[in-house]
Amino acid sequence: MHDKIFFIGAMALLSLACGCKDDEFPATVRYAVQIEKEDNSNLESASVTSLHERLMSDLQNEGFSLCMDKTIDLDKKYETTVAGNDADVKTKYSELDDAMARIKETFDLQAASGQYGKGTINVKCTISAERATNWDEIPVALGGPKTYVFEYNGPKIPSDAVDVSADGTANCYIVKPGTRVYFTADRMGNSTETNISGASDAILVWQDTKGLVGNIFLDGNKVFVLANESAEGNALVAVTDASGKILWSWHLWVTDYSPAESIFSTPETTNGTVWKMMDRNIGALSNSSESPESRGLMYQWGRKDPFPGPAGFTAQNEDYSYITDGEKQLYDIEGDPIEKKFYATAQGYGTLALSIEHPDVFYKVVTSDNAFGHDYPSMDWKKESDDDSWGGVSGKKTMYDPCPSGYKVPALDSHDASPFDWMSYANASFGENPGAIQNGQWFPFCGSRVNYSGGLDFPEVRTYGGYWLANHGKASADLEQFPTLYGQYIYLYQNRRMFGKHMKDSRSQCLSVRCVAE
């Protein structure tokens, strides 16, 4: 059963009212558009109208002046004809035929963008040229009829889109600006088995550059994303079920960067270990010491989803609200600013399930009057702590690792040597922007997001940085008396005693990550 809506349009009337004699019957050219909408389609009238207006507009752009109302009435029929002698009508028909071919070619590409909504519609455009010997006789065909079928059943991933998950699924994909990409969306992180089911839609959670993501939709078990040509930045996208609940999310790192082309091999340790390290932080758009875009993103220990790094210096009150707000502005899919900051939406009592359902929520430490001073004595961001969240115990990349395919969060080697052991205060240099350069590698100081608030601590004086390792830590062997659990990290600060120091901090703290090859 179809809900059929008819639109009949044509070329502007030229000569039907020009005083023809009774025995002179002009030839005419016309086109008709019929849109069939499936009853179970969720296309709204506005989408159908948009489709019809697009076809009318394309014809006008081809030089055909159409008779149509300013606002399309879906229940109204539109009809006019173009008349002339046989030769004129044949020429006009040929021009219209060529125009329809071009319009269909363009439409087939544009339909994949999902701009008309989600659903199924079939559009038939029929053009014809004819001459009547008299009004009561069957017309003489001068061209056609010829029907063009516009099929919109989607949206569908276009054939020229690039599969960024072809080399393996991950929680982060590097996307070149101006490309149409897709990735497999039925696996969590680097899982080899299907473990995401019930996905109904794909959404943008946030983007840190206005207009970065031009479009996003779900096609079967794949997410399609259009990255605009003129923009670089980061975006968080997700698939949801029919109720809108997020099932899993991914970080899109939109930048003209190929890690393999500038990979850095760390100096060999005394045990012979060499790490192949990215030359920038996850989410960084530059590796230049002069660019604030080199700071990248930040992560709570063991968590897969990122939080923006600082755009500028911050200063905080005692309650962690900002005196000076250095947060990056985030945007929704329409390019409108997202007003709420992470410290304003931070919540306590996190769980792994909640972090998956709410990837944009910072799960903070909640103070308490119990013996430990915190409702979660471990000071982890989630109730169920896991020492191997990032593979520091197993030595393998996990489904919660935030790095792109082929890379992982760095960990100590079997001799407890660190990927950062080669760094030293004596051999480092420091620039105007907070950070350190050694062996041609730039490590920006990015501060942290505070575990008690989710707000950025990026002071202009005594700026510091921290780089997570995949390894866990604890306050004491006696967890009953000292239950705090830690993640290990490398502390960077322009101070001889503290630079490059191997330290540990609460897992709810938010620090930088520099990926290494698996």
Short mmCIF file of C-alpha atoms in Angstrom, two decimals:
data_model
loop_
_atom_site.label_atom_id
_atom_site.label_comp_id
_atom_site.label_asym_id
_atom_site.label_seq_id
_atom_site.Cartn_x
_atom_site.Cartn_y
_atom_site.Cartn_z
CA MET A 1 0.00 0.00 0.00
CA HIS A 2 1.48 3.34 -1.01
CA ASP A 3 0.58 6.86 -0.08
CA LYS A 4 0.71 8.50 -3.53
CA ILE A 5 1.21 12.21 -3.99
CA PHE A 6 1.05 13.61 -7.52
CA PHE A 7 2.85 16.67 -8.80
CA ILE A 8 2.39 17.73 -12.43
CA GLY A 9 4.57 20.57 -13.61
CA ALA A 10 5.73 21.84 -17.01
CA MET A 11 7.43 24.58 -18.97
CA ALA A 12 5.87 28.04 -18.72
CA LEU A 13 2.92 28.62 -21.07
CA LEU A 14 4.16 30.23 -24.25
CA SER A 15 1.47 30.13 -26.89
CA LEU A 16 -1.69 28.29 -25.89
CA ALA A 17 -3.29 31.68 -25.31
CA CYS A 18 -1.77 33.41 -28.30
CA GLY A 19 -4.82 33.50 -30.58
CA CYS A 20 -4.40 30.25 -32.53
CA LYS A 21 -6.98 29.47 -35.24
CA ASP A 22 -9.34 26.52 -34.67
CA ASP A 23 -7.52 24.40 -37.28
CA GLU A 24 -4.04 25.13 -35.85
CA PHE A 25 -3.14 22.82 -33.03
CA PRO A 26 0.18 23.57 -31.31
CA ALA A 27 2.64 20.91 -30.24
CA THR A 28 3.39 20.71 -26.51
CA VAL A 29 6.07 19.41 -24.19
CA ARG A 30 5.34 18.55 -20.57
CA TYR A 31 6.73 16.65 -17.62
CA ALA A 32 4.99 14.99 -14.70
CA VAL A 33 6.42 14.01 -11.31
CA GLN A 34 4.89 11.29 -9.17
CA ILE A 35 6.22 10.66 -5.67
CA GLU A 36 5.35 7.39 -3.96
CA LYS A 37 5.98 7.28 -0.23
CA GLU A 38 5.95 3.99 1.65
CA ASP A 39 3.37 3.89 4.42
CA ASN A 40 6.00 2.69 6.90
CA SER A 41 8.44 5.40 5.94
CA ASN A 42 9.35 7.96 8.59
CA LEU A 43 9.77 10.63 5.94
CA GLU A 44 7.75 13.64 6.95
CA SER A 45 5.89 15.92 4.55
CA ALA A 46 8.69 18.47 4.86
CA SER A 47 11.15 15.92 3.45
CA VAL A 48 8.89 15.08 0.51
CA THR A 49 8.40 18.77 -0.17
CA SER A 50 12.15 19.31 0.01
CA LEU A 51 12.70 16.56 -2.54
CA HIS A 52 10.13 18.00 -4.95
CA GLU A 53 11.48 21.52 -4.57
CA ARG A 54 14.98 20.22 -5.27
CA LEU A 55 13.90 18.66 -8.56
CA MET A 56 12.02 21.83 -9.57
CA SER A 57 15.00 23.97 -8.61
CA ASP A 58 17.41 21.79 -10.60
CA LEU A 59 15.22 22.19 -13.68
CA GLN A 60 15.17 25.94 -13.23
CA ASN A 61 18.97 25.93 -12.92
CA GLU A 62 19.05 24.11 -16.25
CA GLY A 63 17.23 27.06 -17.82
CA PHE A 64 13.65 25.80 -17.71
CA SER A 65 11.26 28.40 -16.31
CA LEU A 66 8.68 26.54 -14.25
CA CYS A 67 5.23 27.54 -13.07
CA MET A 68 5.01 26.72 -9.37
CA ASP A 69 3.73 28.24 -6.15
CA LYS A 70 6.12 29.84 -3.73
CA THR A 71 5.24 27.15 -1.22
CA ILE A 72 4.57 23.61 -2.44
CA ASP A 73 1.14 22.27 -1.51
CA LEU A 74 1.41 18.49 -1.31
CA ASP A 75 -2.27 18.07 -2.13
CA LYS A 76 -2.28 20.35 -5.17
CA LYS A 77 -1.51 19.50 -8.78
CA TYR A 78 0.61 21.79 -10.92
CA GLU A 79 0.14 21.80 -14.67
CA THR A 80 1.31 23.99 -17.52
CA THR A 81 2.60 23.32 -21.01
CA VAL A 82 5.02 24.75 -23.51
CA ALA A 83 3.73 25.04 -27.04
CA GLY A 84 5.22 25.81 -30.42
CA ASN A 85 5.80 24.32 -33.85
CA ASP A 86 7.08 20.79 -34.23
CA ALA A 87 10.74 21.78 -34.58
CA ASP A 88 10.66 24.04 -31.49
CA VAL A 89 8.98 21.40 -29.38
CA LYS A 90 11.42 18.68 -30.49
CA THR A 91 14.34 20.95 -29.59
CA LYS A 92 12.81 21.79 -26.22
CA TYR A 93 12.13 18.11 -25.54
CA SER A 94 15.75 17.21 -26.36
CA GLU A 95 17.02 19.93 -24.02
CA LEU A 96 14.71 18.73 -21.26
CA ASP A 97 15.83 15.14 -21.84
CA ASP A 98 19.49 16.14 -21.46
CA ALA A 99 18.68 18.21 -18.37
CA MET A 100 16.84 15.33 -16.70
CA ALA A 101 19.81 13.03 -17.28
CA ARG A 102 22.14 15.51 -15.58
CA ILE A 103 19.70 16.07 -12.72
CA LYS A 104 19.35 12.33 -12.10
CA GLU A 105 23.12 11.85 -12.04
CA THR A 106 23.45 14.61 -9.42
CA PHE A 107 20.48 13.34 -7.45
CA ASP A 108 21.88 9.81 -7.22
CA LEU A 109 24.97 11.21 -5.51
CA GLN A 110 23.07 13.61 -3.27
CA ALA A 111 20.49 11.05 -2.19
CA ALA A 112 23.21 9.13 -0.35
CA SER A 113 23.79 12.13 1.90
CA GLY A 114 20.47 11.52 3.63
CA GLN A 115 19.42 15.14 3.23
CA TYR A 116 15.79 14.13 2.71
CA GLY A 117 15.56 12.12 5.91
CA LYS A 118 15.34 8.38 6.44
CA GLY A 119 12.79 6.31 4.59
CA THR A 120 11.83 5.01 1.18
CA ILE A 121 10.47 7.02 -1.72
CA ASN A 122 10.39 6.43 -5.46
CA VAL A 123 10.17 9.37 -7.84
CA LYS A 124 9.15 8.97 -11.47
CA CYS A 125 9.69 11.91 -13.82
CA THR A 126 8.07 11.47 -17.22
CA ILE A 127 8.66 13.87 -20.12
CA SER A 128 6.93 13.85 -23.48
CA ALA A 129 6.44 15.94 -26.63
CA GLU A 130 3.31 15.61 -28.72
CA ARG A 131 1.10 17.28 -31.34
CA ALA A 132 -2.64 17.00 -31.66
CA THR A 133 -4.16 16.99 -35.18
CA ASN A 134 -7.32 18.07 -33.45
CA TRP A 135 -8.40 18.06 -29.85
CA ASP A 136 -10.45 14.88 -30.16
CA GLU A 137 -7.80 12.70 -31.76
CA ILE A 138 -4.90 10.74 -30.26
CA PRO A 139 -1.83 13.00 -30.11
CA VAL A 140 1.08 12.41 -32.46
CA ALA A 141 4.26 11.65 -30.54
CA LEU A 142 7.22 13.93 -31.28
CA GLY A 143 9.41 12.69 -28.42
CA GLY A 144 8.98 10.23 -25.58
CA PRO A 145 7.31 9.54 -23.38
CA LYS A 146 10.46 8.88 -21.40
CA THR A 147 10.52 8.13 -17.68
CA TYR A 148 13.37 8.75 -15.25
CA VAL A 149 13.19 6.85 -11.96
CA PHE A 150 14.73 8.49 -8.91
CA GLU A 151 15.09 5.89 -6.16
CA TYR A 152 15.61 7.04 -2.61
CA ASN A 153 15.81 4.18 -0.16
CA GLY A 154 18.16 5.17 2.46
CA PRO A 155 20.27 6.96 3.00
CA LYS A 156 22.90 4.67 1.49
CA ILE A 157 26.69 4.83 1.63
CA PRO A 158 27.99 6.14 -1.72
CA SER A 159 30.32 3.93 -3.74
CA ASP A 160 33.28 6.32 -3.45
CA ALA A 161 33.26 6.36 0.38
CA VAL A 162 36.44 5.07 2.09
CA ASP A 163 36.26 2.30 4.70
CA VAL A 164 38.45 3.61 7.53
CA SER A 165 37.93 0.37 9.47
CA ALA A 166 39.35 -1.79 6.68
CA ASP A 167 42.62 -2.34 8.57
CA GLY A 168 40.84 -3.13 11.82
CA THR A 169 38.14 -1.66 14.05
CA ALA A 170 39.05 0.75 16.83
CA ASN A 171 37.61 3.50 19.03
CA CYS A 172 39.38 6.19 16.99
CA TYR A 173 39.59 6.70 13.25
CA ILE A 174 41.80 9.20 11.45
CA VAL A 175 39.77 10.89 8.70
CA LYS A 176 41.19 13.08 5.95
CA PRO A 177 39.39 16.44 5.58
CA GLY A 178 36.99 16.55 2.66
CA THR A 179 36.47 12.78 2.48
CA ARG A 180 33.40 10.57 2.64
CA VAL A 181 34.14 7.67 4.97
CA TYR A 182 32.41 4.84 6.75
CA PHE A 183 33.31 2.27 9.38
CA THR A 184 31.92 -0.97 10.75
CA ALA A 185 29.77 -0.14 13.75
CA ASP A 186 28.77 -3.51 15.18
CA ARG A 187 31.96 -4.08 17.18
CA MET A 188 33.17 -2.49 20.39
CA GLY A 189 36.65 -1.10 19.93
CA ASN A 190 39.02 -3.67 18.44
CA SER A 191 36.69 -6.62 19.12
CA THR A 192 36.76 -9.30 16.45
CA GLU A 193 33.21 -10.41 17.18
CA THR A 194 29.91 -8.63 16.64
CA ASN A 195 28.87 -7.23 20.02
CA ILE A 196 26.76 -4.18 19.18
CA SER A 197 23.18 -4.97 18.24
CA GLY A 198 19.97 -3.00 17.93
CA ALA A 199 21.54 0.10 16.38
CA SER A 200 18.88 2.31 14.82
CA ASP A 201 20.61 5.63 14.16
CA ALA A 202 23.98 7.38 14.05
CA ILE A 203 24.47 10.76 15.72
CA LEU A 204 27.09 13.41 16.34
CA VAL A 205 27.68 13.89 20.07
CA TRP A 206 30.01 16.88 19.69
CA GLN A 207 32.56 18.44 17.35
CA ASP A 208 35.23 20.95 18.30
CA THR A 209 35.25 22.72 14.92
CA LYS A 210 32.08 24.24 13.52
CA GLY A 211 30.98 22.41 10.38
CA LEU A 212 33.59 19.67 10.76
CA VAL A 213 31.05 16.90 10.14
CA GLY A 214 28.77 17.64 7.21
CA ASN A 215 26.58 14.60 7.64
CA ILE A 216 26.31 11.28 9.45
CA PHE A 217 23.96 8.34 9.10
CA LEU A 218 23.69 4.61 9.72
CA ASP A 219 23.46 2.21 6.78
CA GLY A 220 22.99 -1.32 8.07
CA ASN A 221 25.92 -1.99 10.40
CA LYS A 222 28.04 0.85 9.05
CA VAL A 223 28.29 4.53 9.97
CA PHE A 224 28.82 7.01 7.13
CA VAL A 225 30.45 10.38 7.81
CA LEU A 226 31.06 13.30 5.49
CA ALA A 227 34.05 15.37 6.64
CA ASN A 228 33.96 18.90 5.24
CA GLU A 229 36.90 19.87 3.09
CA SER A 230 37.88 23.11 4.78
CA ALA A 231 37.95 21.91 8.40
CA GLU A 232 40.16 19.93 10.76
CA GLY A 233 39.28 18.94 14.29
CA ASN A 234 37.80 16.22 16.45
CA ALA A 235 34.34 14.76 16.71
CA LEU A 236 32.60 12.20 18.88
CA VAL A 237 29.99 10.13 17.05
CA ALA A 238 27.76 7.30 18.25
CA VAL A 239 25.13 4.75 17.32
CA THR A 240 21.86 4.65 19.24
CA ASP A 241 18.97 2.26 19.61
CA ALA A 242 15.39 3.15 18.69
CA SER A 243 14.89 4.95 22.02
CA GLY A 244 17.94 7.17 21.47
CA LYS A 245 20.17 5.37 23.98
CA ILE A 246 23.84 5.38 22.94
CA LEU A 247 25.18 1.86 22.38
CA TRP A 248 28.81 2.78 21.54
CA SER A 249 30.77 5.82 20.43
CA TRP A 250 33.87 6.62 18.40
CA HIS A 251 36.35 9.48 18.15
CA LEU A 252 36.92 10.88 14.65
CA TRP A 253 40.30 12.56 14.34
CA VAL A 254 39.83 14.71 11.24
CA THR A 255 43.26 15.78 10.11
CA ASP A 256 45.71 15.43 7.24
CA TYR A 257 48.03 13.22 9.29
CA SER A 258 49.43 9.78 8.58
CA PRO A 259 51.15 8.37 11.71
CA ALA A 260 53.33 5.92 9.77
CA GLU A 261 54.94 8.73 7.77
CA SER A 262 56.35 10.49 10.83
CA ILE A 263 56.61 7.72 13.42
CA PHE A 264 59.29 8.28 16.07
CA SER A 265 61.48 5.43 17.29
CA THR A 266 62.44 6.01 20.90
CA PRO A 267 66.09 5.56 21.91
CA GLU A 268 66.79 1.96 22.90
CA THR A 269 66.56 1.18 26.60
CA THR A 270 69.28 -0.74 28.46
CA ASN A 271 67.08 -3.80 27.97
CA GLY A 272 66.90 -3.27 24.21
CA THR A 273 63.29 -2.04 24.04
CA VAL A 274 62.31 0.46 21.36
CA TRP A 275 58.84 1.94 21.05
CA LYS A 276 57.48 3.40 17.82
CA MET A 277 55.63 6.47 19.02
CA MET A 278 53.30 8.94 17.30
CA ASP A 279 54.81 12.40 16.93
CA ARG A 280 51.73 14.06 18.48
CA ASN A 281 49.01 13.55 21.09
CA ILE A 282 45.71 11.92 20.19
CA GLY A 283 43.50 14.61 18.69
CA ALA A 284 46.33 17.05 17.96
CA LEU A 285 46.09 18.91 14.65
CA SER A 286 49.76 19.87 14.68
CA ASN A 287 53.08 18.75 16.14
CA SER A 288 54.50 22.26 16.17
CA SER A 289 55.69 23.80 19.42
CA GLU A 290 54.23 27.10 18.23
CA SER A 291 50.67 25.82 17.82
CA PRO A 292 48.07 25.47 20.59
CA GLU A 293 46.41 22.89 18.29
CA SER A 294 49.20 20.49 19.29
CA ARG A 295 47.60 19.85 22.71
CA GLY A 296 45.05 17.34 21.51
CA LEU A 297 42.56 15.51 23.71
CA MET A 298 42.51 14.13 27.25
CA TYR A 299 41.30 10.91 28.86
CA GLN A 300 40.30 9.50 32.20
CA TRP A 301 42.47 6.45 32.87
CA GLY A 302 41.01 3.32 31.28
CA ARG A 303 38.29 5.17 29.40
CA LYS A 304 37.87 5.09 25.61
CA ASP A 305 36.15 8.44 25.03
CA PRO A 306 38.02 11.77 24.88
CA PHE A 307 37.50 15.17 26.42
CA PRO A 308 38.83 18.32 24.72
CA GLY A 309 42.17 19.67 25.81
CA PRO A 310 42.60 23.35 26.70
CA ALA A 311 42.20 26.14 24.17
CA GLY A 312 43.70 28.64 26.61
CA PHE A 313 44.85 29.08 30.19
CA THR A 314 42.38 28.61 33.02
CA ALA A 315 41.94 29.82 36.58
CA GLN A 316 39.52 28.16 39.02
CA ASN A 317 37.65 29.07 42.17
CA GLU A 318 37.61 26.88 45.26
CA ASP A 319 34.48 25.12 43.95
CA TYR A 320 36.27 24.46 40.62
CA SER A 321 34.11 26.93 38.68
CA TYR A 322 36.10 29.06 36.28
CA ILE A 323 37.54 32.48 36.91
CA THR A 324 39.14 32.16 33.49
CA ASP A 325 37.55 29.68 31.11
CA GLY A 326 40.00 28.08 28.68
CA GLU A 327 37.58 25.48 27.33
CA LYS A 328 37.22 24.84 23.61
CA GLN A 329 33.84 25.69 22.13
CA LEU A 330 31.96 22.60 20.99
CA TYR A 331 29.19 22.41 18.38
CA ASP A 332 26.28 20.17 17.44
CA ILE A 333 25.56 18.79 13.95
CA GLU A 334 23.77 22.00 12.95
CA GLY A 335 26.83 24.07 13.89
CA ASP A 336 25.14 25.59 16.94
CA PRO A 337 27.28 26.03 20.06
CA ILE A 338 26.93 23.50 22.87
CA GLU A 339 26.70 25.78 25.86
CA LYS A 340 27.21 23.44 28.81
CA LYS A 341 30.79 22.79 29.89
CA PHE A 342 32.06 19.45 31.14
CA TYR A 343 32.44 20.64 34.71
CA ALA A 344 28.76 21.70 34.64
CA THR A 345 27.57 18.28 33.45
CA ALA A 346 30.03 16.14 35.46
CA GLN A 347 28.42 13.44 37.59
CA GLY A 348 29.47 11.12 40.37
CA TYR A 349 28.84 7.41 40.83
CA GLY A 350 30.06 6.38 37.40
CA THR A 351 29.86 2.85 36.04
CA LEU A 352 31.20 1.27 32.90
CA ALA A 353 27.67 1.02 31.49
CA LEU A 354 26.96 4.69 32.22
CA SER A 355 30.22 5.77 30.55
CA ILE A 356 29.20 3.93 27.37
CA GLU A 357 25.70 5.41 27.39
CA HIS A 358 26.99 8.92 28.21
CA PRO A 359 30.42 9.30 26.56
CA ASP A 360 30.30 13.08 26.99
CA VAL A 361 29.87 12.97 30.78
CA PHE A 362 32.91 13.32 33.05
CA TYR A 363 32.52 10.96 36.01
CA LYS A 364 34.05 12.69 38.98
CA VAL A 365 35.08 11.79 42.52
CA VAL A 366 32.32 12.49 45.05
CA THR A 367 33.45 13.49 48.54
CA SER A 368 31.89 11.76 51.53
CA ASP A 369 32.06 11.78 55.30
CA ASN A 370 32.99 8.08 55.39
CA ALA A 371 36.40 6.89 56.60
CA PHE A 372 37.97 7.37 53.16
CA GLY A 373 36.48 10.76 52.30
CA HIS A 374 35.01 9.51 48.99
CA ASP A 375 31.92 7.53 48.09
CA TYR A 376 34.14 5.40 45.83
CA PRO A 377 37.10 4.68 48.14
CA SER A 378 39.17 3.64 45.10
CA MET A 379 38.77 7.19 43.64
CA ASP A 380 38.21 5.49 40.30
CA TRP A 381 35.71 7.10 37.91
CA LYS A 382 33.73 3.85 37.86
CA LYS A 383 32.49 1.52 40.55
CA GLU A 384 33.94 -1.67 39.04
CA SER A 385 37.70 -1.06 38.73
CA ASP A 386 39.70 -2.98 36.13
CA ASP A 387 43.50 -2.94 36.24
CA ASP A 388 43.64 -4.10 32.61
CA SER A 389 41.30 -1.48 31.13
CA TRP A 390 44.08 -0.34 28.77
CA GLY A 391 46.03 -3.61 28.57
CA GLY A 392 48.74 -2.86 31.12
CA VAL A 393 48.34 -6.30 32.70
CA SER A 394 47.72 -8.47 29.64
CA GLY A 395 50.08 -6.56 27.38
CA LYS A 396 47.37 -6.53 24.70
CA LYS A 397 45.26 -3.73 23.30
CA THR A 398 41.76 -3.79 24.80
CA MET A 399 38.33 -2.78 23.50
CA TYR A 400 38.55 0.37 25.66
CA ASP A 401 41.85 1.57 24.19
CA PRO A 402 41.40 5.07 22.68
CA CYS A 403 44.10 4.80 19.98
CA PRO A 404 43.55 4.23 16.24
CA SER A 405 43.95 0.81 14.64
CA GLY A 406 47.56 -0.41 14.86
CA TYR A 407 48.32 1.74 17.92
CA LYS A 408 47.72 1.52 21.66
CA VAL A 409 48.28 3.34 24.94
CA PRO A 410 51.98 2.90 25.88
CA ALA A 411 52.92 0.57 28.71
CA LEU A 412 56.05 -0.39 30.61
CA ASP A 413 58.10 -3.23 29.15
CA SER A 414 58.78 -6.50 30.98
CA HIS A 415 61.68 -4.83 32.82
CA ASP A 416 59.49 -1.89 33.94
CA ALA A 417 61.21 0.49 31.53
CA SER A 418 59.01 3.36 30.34
CA PRO A 419 58.55 4.61 26.75
CA PHE A 420 59.50 8.04 28.18
CA ASP A 421 62.68 7.02 30.05
CA TRP A 422 64.85 8.61 27.36
CA MET A 423 63.56 12.08 28.24
CA SER A 424 65.64 14.24 30.56
CA TYR A 425 65.59 17.82 31.77
CA ALA A 426 69.21 18.36 30.73
CA ASN A 427 68.55 17.40 27.10
CA ALA A 428 65.15 19.06 26.72
CA SER A 429 64.44 22.58 25.53
CA PHE A 430 61.43 24.69 26.42
CA GLY A 431 59.64 27.24 24.26
CA GLU A 432 57.16 30.07 24.77
CA ASN A 433 54.25 27.66 24.64
CA PRO A 434 54.28 25.32 27.64
CA GLY A 435 55.99 22.09 26.65
CA ALA A 436 59.28 20.34 26.02
CA ILE A 437 61.24 19.41 22.89
CA GLN A 438 63.74 16.58 22.81
CA ASN A 439 65.09 14.57 19.87
CA GLY A 440 62.85 16.66 17.63
CA GLN A 441 59.70 15.54 19.46
CA TRP A 442 57.30 18.07 20.96
CA PHE A 443 55.43 17.23 24.18
CA PRO A 444 52.99 20.01 25.07
CA PHE A 445 52.09 20.60 28.71
CA CYS A 446 48.29 20.40 28.76
CA GLY A 447 47.46 20.42 32.47
CA SER A 448 44.61 18.10 33.45
CA ARG A 449 40.90 17.82 33.97
CA VAL A 450 40.44 17.69 37.72
CA ASN A 451 39.06 14.44 39.11
CA TYR A 452 36.77 16.28 41.53
CA SER A 453 35.07 18.42 38.87
CA GLY A 454 35.91 17.67 35.25
CA GLY A 455 37.09 21.27 34.86
CA LEU A 456 40.38 22.13 33.18
CA ASP A 457 43.39 22.96 35.31
CA PHE A 458 45.74 24.68 32.86
CA PRO A 459 47.45 27.51 34.79
CA GLU A 460 49.49 30.15 33.04
CA VAL A 461 52.12 29.95 35.79
CA ARG A 462 53.74 26.59 36.63
CA THR A 463 52.07 24.85 33.74
CA TYR A 464 52.47 21.08 33.77
CA GLY A 465 51.58 18.05 31.70
CA GLY A 466 50.87 14.40 32.26
CA TYR A 467 50.98 11.45 29.85
CA TRP A 468 49.14 8.27 30.81
CA LEU A 469 50.63 4.81 30.73
CA ALA A 470 48.44 1.70 30.43
CA ASN A 471 49.82 0.39 33.74
CA HIS A 472 47.85 0.48 36.98
CA GLY A 473 48.94 1.32 40.50
CA LYS A 474 47.60 1.26 44.03
CA ALA A 475 48.17 3.14 47.26
CA SER A 476 49.20 0.09 49.26
CA ALA A 477 49.16 -3.69 49.28
CA ASP A 478 46.58 -3.32 52.06
CA LEU A 479 43.58 -2.20 49.99
CA GLU A 480 41.21 -2.46 52.91
CA GLN A 481 43.05 0.28 54.76
CA PHE A 482 44.33 2.17 51.70
CA PRO A 483 41.89 1.43 48.85
CA THR A 484 42.90 4.15 46.38
CA LEU A 485 43.67 2.80 42.91
CA TYR A 486 45.85 4.64 40.43
CA GLY A 487 46.91 4.85 36.85
CA GLN A 488 50.60 5.43 36.13
CA TYR A 489 51.77 8.42 34.13
CA ILE A 490 54.78 10.52 33.21
CA TYR A 491 54.86 13.99 34.72
CA LEU A 492 56.33 16.82 32.63
CA TYR A 493 57.19 20.15 34.23
CA GLN A 494 59.95 22.69 33.66
CA ASN A 495 61.83 21.69 36.77
CA ARG A 496 64.99 19.60 37.02
CA ARG A 497 63.73 17.46 39.88
CA MET A 498 60.22 16.81 38.51
CA PHE A 499 60.69 16.60 34.73
CA GLY A 500 59.93 13.14 33.33
CA LYS A 501 59.13 11.74 36.76
CA HIS A 502 57.24 8.41 36.77
CA MET A 503 54.17 8.98 38.94
CA LYS A 504 50.64 7.73 39.66
CA ASP A 505 47.33 9.51 40.04
CA SER A 506 43.64 8.83 40.55
CA ARG A 507 42.06 7.02 37.62
CA SER A 508 39.35 9.66 37.49
CA GLN A 509 41.98 12.28 36.61
CA CYS A 510 42.08 13.31 32.93
CA LEU A 511 45.48 13.50 31.16
CA SER A 512 47.05 13.36 27.69
CA VAL A 513 47.81 10.20 25.69
CA ARG A 514 50.64 9.60 23.19
CA CYS A 515 50.01 6.35 21.29
CA VAL A 516 52.64 3.78 20.32
CA ALA A 517 52.53 1.11 17.62
CA GLU A 518 51.22 -2.29 18.66
#
